[in-house]
Coordinates of N, CA, C and O in Angstrom, one line a residue:
X1 N 118.8 -5.1 -42.9 CA 118.1 -4.0 -42.2 C 117.9 -2.9 -43.3 O 118.8 -2.5 -43.9
X2 N 116.6 -2.5 -43.4 CA 116.3 -1.5 -44.4 C 116.5 -0.1 -43.9 O 116.6 0.1 -42.7
X3 N 116.4 0.9 -44.8 CA 116.5 2.3 -44.4 C 115.4 2.6 -43.5 O 114.3 2.1 -43.6
X4 N 115.7 3.5 -42.5 CA 114.7 4.0 -41.6 C 113.8 5.0 -42.3 O 114.3 6.1 -42.7
X5 N 112.6 4.7 -42.6 CA 111.7 5.5 -43.3 C 111.3 6.8 -42.6 O 110.8 7.8 -43.1
X6 N 111.6 6.9 -41.3 CA 111.4 8.1 -40.5 C 112.7 8.7 -40.1 O 112.8 9.4 -39.1
X7 N 113.7 8.6 -40.9 CA 115.1 9.1 -40.6 C 115.0 10.6 -40.4 O 115.8 11.1 -39.5
X8 N 114.2 11.3 -41.1 CA 114.1 12.8 -40.9 C 113.6 13.2 -39.5 O 113.8 14.3 -39.1
X9 N 113.0 12.3 -38.8 CA 112.5 12.5 -37.5 C 113.5 11.9 -36.4 O 113.6 12.4 -35.3
X10 N 114.1 10.8 -36.8 CA 114.9 10.0 -35.9 C 116.4 10.4 -35.9 O 117.2 9.9 -35.1
X11 N 116.8 11.2 -36.9 CA 118.3 11.5 -37.1 C 118.4 13.0 -37.2 O 117.5 13.7 -37.6
X12 N 119.6 13.5 -36.9 CA 119.8 14.9 -37.0 C 120.5 15.1 -38.4 O 121.3 14.3 -38.9
X13 N 120.2 16.3 -39.0 CA 120.8 16.6 -40.2 C 122.2 17.0 -40.0 O 122.5 17.8 -39.1
X14 N 123.2 16.3 -40.6 CA 124.6 16.4 -40.4 C 125.3 17.4 -41.3 O 126.5 17.7 -41.2
X15 N 124.6 17.9 -42.3 CA 125.2 18.8 -43.3 C 124.7 18.5 -44.7 O 123.6 18.1 -44.9
X16 N 125.6 18.8 -45.6 CA 125.2 18.7 -47.1 C 126.4 18.3 -47.8 O 127.5 18.7 -47.5
X17 N 126.2 17.4 -48.8 CA 127.3 17.0 -49.8 C 126.7 17.1 -51.2 O 125.6 16.5 -51.4
X18 N 127.4 17.7 -52.1 CA 127.0 17.8 -53.5 C 125.6 18.3 -53.6 O 124.8 17.9 -54.5
X19 N 125.2 19.2 -52.7 CA 123.9 19.8 -52.8 C 122.7 19.0 -52.2 O 121.6 19.3 -52.4
X20 N 123.1 17.9 -51.6 CA 122.2 16.9 -51.0 C 122.3 16.9 -49.5 O 123.4 16.8 -49.0
X21 N 121.2 16.9 -48.8 CA 121.2 16.8 -47.3 C 121.7 15.5 -46.9 O 121.5 14.5 -47.5
X22 N 122.5 15.5 -45.8 CA 123.1 14.3 -45.2 C 122.6 14.2 -43.7 O 122.6 15.2 -43.0
X23 N 122.0 13.1 -43.4 CA 121.5 12.8 -42.1 C 122.4 11.8 -41.4 O 122.7 10.8 -41.9
X24 N 122.8 12.2 -40.1 CA 123.8 11.4 -39.4 C 123.3 10.2 -38.7 O 122.1 9.8 -38.9
X25 N 124.1 9.5 -38.0 CA 125.5 9.9 -37.8 C 126.4 9.7 -38.9 O 126.2 8.8 -39.7
X26 N 127.4 10.5 -39.0 CA 128.4 10.4 -40.1 C 129.8 10.3 -39.4 O 130.2 11.3 -38.7
X27 N 130.5 9.2 -39.6 CA 131.8 9.0 -39.1 C 132.6 8.2 -40.2 O 132.7 7.0 -40.1
X28 N 133.1 8.9 -41.2 CA 133.8 8.3 -42.3 C 135.0 7.5 -41.9 O 135.6 7.9 -40.9
X29 N 135.4 6.4 -42.6 CA 134.7 5.9 -43.7 C 133.6 4.9 -43.4 O 132.9 4.5 -44.3
X30 N 133.5 4.5 -42.2 CA 132.5 3.4 -41.9 C 131.0 3.9 -41.9 O 130.2 3.2 -42.4
X31 N 130.7 5.0 -41.3 CA 129.4 5.5 -41.2 C 129.3 6.8 -42.1 O 129.9 7.8 -41.8
X32 N 128.4 6.7 -43.1 CA 128.2 7.8 -44.0 C 126.8 8.4 -44.0 O 126.5 9.4 -44.7
X33 N 125.9 7.8 -43.2 CA 124.6 8.4 -43.0 C 123.7 8.2 -44.2 O 123.9 7.4 -45.1
X34 N 122.6 8.9 -44.2 CA 121.6 8.9 -45.2 C 121.7 10.1 -46.0 O 121.7 11.2 -45.5
X35 N 121.7 10.0 -47.3 CA 121.8 11.1 -48.3 C 120.5 11.3 -49.0 O 120.0 10.4 -49.6
X36 N 120.0 12.6 -49.0 CA 118.8 12.9 -49.6 C 117.7 13.1 -48.6 O 117.8 12.8 -47.4
X37 N 116.6 13.7 -49.1 CA 115.4 13.9 -48.2 C 114.2 13.3 -48.9 O 113.6 12.3 -48.4
X38 N 113.8 13.9 -50.0 CA 112.6 13.3 -50.7 C 113.0 11.9 -51.3 O 112.2 11.0 -51.1
X39 N 114.1 11.8 -51.9 CA 114.7 10.5 -52.3 C 115.9 10.3 -51.4 O 116.9 11.1 -51.4
X40 N 115.9 9.3 -50.5 CA 116.9 9.1 -49.5 C 117.6 7.7 -49.7 O 116.9 6.7 -50.0
X41 N 118.9 7.8 -49.7 CA 119.8 6.5 -49.8 C 120.6 6.4 -48.5 O 121.3 7.3 -48.1
X42 N 120.4 5.2 -47.9 CA 121.2 4.9 -46.7 C 122.6 4.4 -47.2 O 122.7 3.2 -47.6
X43 N 123.6 5.2 -47.1 CA 124.9 4.9 -47.6 C 125.5 3.8 -46.8 O 126.5 3.1 -47.2
X44 N 125.1 3.5 -45.6 CA 125.7 2.5 -44.7 C 125.3 1.1 -45.2 O 126.0 0.2 -44.9
X45 N 124.2 1.0 -45.9 CA 123.8 -0.3 -46.4 C 123.8 -0.5 -47.9 O 123.7 -1.6 -48.5
X46 N 123.9 0.7 -48.7 CA 123.9 0.6 -50.1 C 125.1 -0.2 -50.6 O 126.3 0.1 -50.2
X47 N 124.9 -1.2 -51.5 CA 126.0 -2.0 -52.0 C 126.4 -1.6 -53.4 O 127.2 -2.3 -54.0
X48 N 125.8 -0.6 -53.9 CA 126.2 0.0 -55.2 C 126.1 -1.0 -56.4 O 127.0 -1.0 -57.2
X49 N 125.0 -1.7 -56.5 CA 124.8 -2.5 -57.6 C 124.4 -1.7 -58.9 O 124.4 -2.2 -60.0
X50 N 123.9 -0.5 -58.7 CA 123.6 0.4 -59.8 C 122.2 0.3 -60.4 O 121.9 0.9 -61.3
X51 N 121.4 -0.7 -59.9 CA 120.1 -0.9 -60.5 C 119.2 0.4 -60.5 O 118.5 0.7 -61.4
X52 N 119.3 1.1 -59.4 CA 118.5 2.4 -59.3 C 119.0 3.4 -60.3 O 118.1 4.0 -61.0
X53 N 120.3 3.6 -60.4 CA 120.8 4.5 -61.3 C 120.5 4.2 -62.8 O 120.1 5.0 -63.6
X54 N 120.6 2.9 -63.1 CA 120.4 2.4 -64.5 C 118.9 2.5 -64.9 O 118.6 2.6 -66.1
X55 N 118.0 2.3 -63.9 CA 116.6 2.2 -64.3 C 115.8 3.4 -64.0 O 114.6 3.4 -64.4
X56 N 116.3 4.4 -63.3 CA 115.5 5.6 -63.0 C 115.1 6.3 -64.3 O 116.0 6.7 -65.1
X57 N 113.8 6.5 -64.5 CA 113.4 7.1 -65.8 C 113.7 8.6 -65.9 O 113.7 9.2 -67.0
X58 N 114.1 9.3 -64.7 CA 114.4 10.7 -64.8 C 115.8 11.1 -64.3 O 116.1 12.2 -64.0
X59 N 116.6 10.1 -64.2 CA 118.0 10.3 -63.8 C 118.2 11.0 -62.5 O 119.0 12.0 -62.4
X60 N 117.6 10.5 -61.5 CA 117.8 11.1 -60.1 C 119.2 10.9 -59.6 O 119.7 11.8 -58.9
X61 N 119.8 9.8 -59.9 CA 121.0 9.3 -59.2 C 122.3 9.6 -60.1 O 122.3 9.5 -61.3
X62 N 123.4 9.8 -59.3 CA 124.7 9.9 -59.9 C 125.7 9.1 -59.0 O 125.3 8.9 -57.8
X63 N 126.8 8.6 -59.6 CA 127.8 7.9 -58.8 C 128.6 8.9 -58.0 O 129.0 10.0 -58.5
X64 N 129.0 8.5 -56.8 CA 130.0 9.3 -55.9 C 130.9 8.3 -55.3 O 130.5 7.1 -55.0
X65 N 132.2 8.7 -55.2 CA 133.2 7.8 -54.5 C 133.0 7.8 -53.0 O 132.8 8.9 -52.4
X66 N 133.2 6.7 -52.4 CA 133.1 6.5 -50.9 C 134.3 5.6 -50.5 O 134.1 4.5 -50.1
X67 N 135.5 6.1 -50.7 CA 136.7 5.3 -50.4 C 136.7 4.7 -49.0 O 136.3 5.4 -48.1
X68 N 137.1 3.4 -49.0 CA 137.3 2.7 -47.7 C 136.0 2.4 -47.0 O 136.0 1.9 -45.9
X69 N 134.8 2.6 -47.6 CA 133.6 2.2 -46.9 C 133.5 0.7 -47.0 O 133.8 0.1 -48.0
X70 N 133.2 0.0 -45.9 CA 133.2 -1.5 -45.8 C 132.3 -2.2 -46.8 O 132.5 -3.3 -47.2
X71 N 131.2 -1.5 -47.2 CA 130.2 -2.2 -48.1 C 130.5 -2.0 -49.5 O 130.5 -2.9 -50.3
X72 N 130.9 -0.8 -49.9 CA 131.3 -0.5 -51.3 C 132.0 0.8 -51.4 O 131.7 1.7 -50.6
X73 N 132.9 1.0 -52.3 CA 133.7 2.2 -52.5 C 133.1 3.3 -53.4 O 133.7 4.2 -53.7
X74 N 131.8 3.1 -53.7 CA 131.0 4.1 -54.4 C 129.6 3.9 -54.0 O 129.2 2.8 -53.6
X75 N 128.8 5.0 -54.2 CA 127.4 5.0 -53.8 C 126.6 5.8 -54.8 O 127.2 6.5 -55.6
X76 N 125.3 5.6 -54.8 CA 124.4 6.4 -55.7 C 123.9 7.6 -54.9 O 123.3 7.4 -53.8
X77 N 124.2 8.8 -55.4 CA 123.7 10.0 -54.7 C 122.5 10.5 -55.4 O 122.4 10.5 -56.6
X78 N 121.4 10.8 -54.6 CA 120.2 11.3 -55.3 C 120.4 12.8 -55.6 O 119.6 13.7 -55.1
X79 N 121.3 13.1 -56.5 CA 121.7 14.4 -56.8 C 120.6 15.2 -57.4 O 120.5 16.4 -57.2
X80 N 119.7 14.6 -58.1 CA 118.6 15.3 -58.8 C 117.3 14.9 -58.2 O 116.3 14.6 -58.9
X81 N 117.2 14.8 -56.9 CA 116.0 14.3 -56.2 C 114.8 15.2 -56.5 O 113.7 14.7 -56.5
X82 N 115.0 16.4 -56.8 CA 113.9 17.3 -57.2 C 113.2 16.9 -58.5 O 112.1 17.4 -58.7
X83 N 113.8 16.0 -59.3 CA 113.3 15.6 -60.5 C 112.4 14.3 -60.4 O 111.8 13.8 -61.3
X84 N 112.5 13.7 -59.2 CA 111.8 12.5 -58.9 C 110.3 12.6 -59.2 O 109.6 13.5 -58.8
X85 N 109.8 11.5 -59.9 CA 108.3 11.5 -60.2 C 107.6 10.5 -59.3 O 106.4 10.1 -59.6
X86 N 108.2 10.1 -58.3 CA 107.6 9.1 -57.3 C 107.1 7.8 -57.9 O 106.1 7.3 -57.5
X87 N 107.8 7.3 -58.9 CA 107.4 6.0 -59.5 C 107.7 4.9 -58.6 O 107.2 3.8 -58.8
X88 N 108.7 5.0 -57.7 CA 109.0 4.0 -56.7 C 109.8 2.9 -57.3 O 110.1 1.9 -56.6
X89 N 110.3 3.0 -58.5 CA 111.1 1.9 -59.1 C 112.4 1.6 -58.4 O 112.7 0.5 -58.1
X90 N 113.0 2.7 -58.0 CA 114.3 2.5 -57.2 C 114.1 1.8 -55.9 O 114.9 0.9 -55.5
X91 N 113.0 2.1 -55.3 CA 112.7 1.4 -54.0 C 112.4 0.0 -54.2 O 112.9 -0.9 -53.5
X92 N 111.7 -0.3 -55.3 CA 111.3 -1.7 -55.6 C 112.5 -2.6 -56.0 O 112.5 -3.8 -55.7
X93 N 113.5 -2.0 -56.7 CA 114.5 -2.8 -57.2 C 115.8 -2.8 -56.4 O 116.7 -3.6 -56.6
X94 N 115.9 -2.0 -55.3 CA 117.0 -2.0 -54.5 C 117.1 -3.4 -53.7 O 116.2 -3.7 -52.9
X95 N 118.2 -4.1 -53.9 CA 118.2 -5.5 -53.3 C 118.4 -5.4 -51.7 O 118.1 -6.4 -51.1
X96 N 118.8 -4.3 -51.2 CA 119.0 -4.2 -49.7 C 118.1 -3.2 -49.1 O 118.3 -2.8 -47.9
X97 N 117.1 -2.7 -49.8 CA 116.2 -1.7 -49.2 C 116.9 -0.5 -48.7 O 116.5 0.0 -47.6
X98 N 117.8 0.0 -49.4 CA 118.6 1.2 -49.0 C 118.0 2.5 -49.4 O 118.5 3.6 -49.1
X99 N 116.8 2.5 -50.1 CA 116.3 3.7 -50.7 C 114.8 3.9 -50.2 O 114.1 2.9 -50.1
X100 N 114.5 5.1 -49.9 CA 113.1 5.5 -49.5 C 112.7 6.7 -50.2 O 113.5 7.7 -50.3
X101 N 111.5 6.7 -50.8 CA 111.0 7.9 -51.5 C 109.7 8.3 -50.7 O 108.8 7.4 -50.5
X102 N 109.6 9.5 -50.3 CA 108.4 10.0 -49.6 C 108.0 11.3 -50.1 O 108.8 12.3 -49.9
X103 N 106.9 11.4 -50.8 CA 106.4 12.7 -51.4 C 106.1 13.7 -50.3 O 106.2 14.9 -50.6
X104 N 105.9 13.4 -49.1 CA 105.7 14.4 -48.0 C 106.9 15.0 -47.5 O 106.9 16.1 -46.9
X105 N 108.1 14.4 -47.8 CA 109.4 15.1 -47.5 C 109.9 15.8 -48.7 O 110.0 15.2 -49.7
X106 N 110.2 17.1 -48.5 CA 110.7 17.9 -49.6 C 112.2 18.1 -49.5 O 112.7 18.3 -48.4
X107 N 112.9 18.0 -50.6 CA 114.3 18.2 -50.7 C 114.7 19.7 -50.3 O 113.9 20.5 -50.5

């Protein structure tokens, strides 16, 4: 199941972590929600293979720890989503479709 590309309409904003918006539901450690707005990562399906972080030409992503999450104990945070150039490489290489980039959504 891929990230909901309309999460900003279908989910409530649950707060902020590391300067990044978090969209619920959030019930740690199992449900961590979607992190980011312009560049969004669904933490509930991200398996942390690191392809997006390693291949992003403008270093949008950083690692964050997510202890006891059933899929992986670390995730990629779109910490620098304001630097995104909308190349869509992260969307294209994510093996589980956990990332969505939408130029109409602003961080």
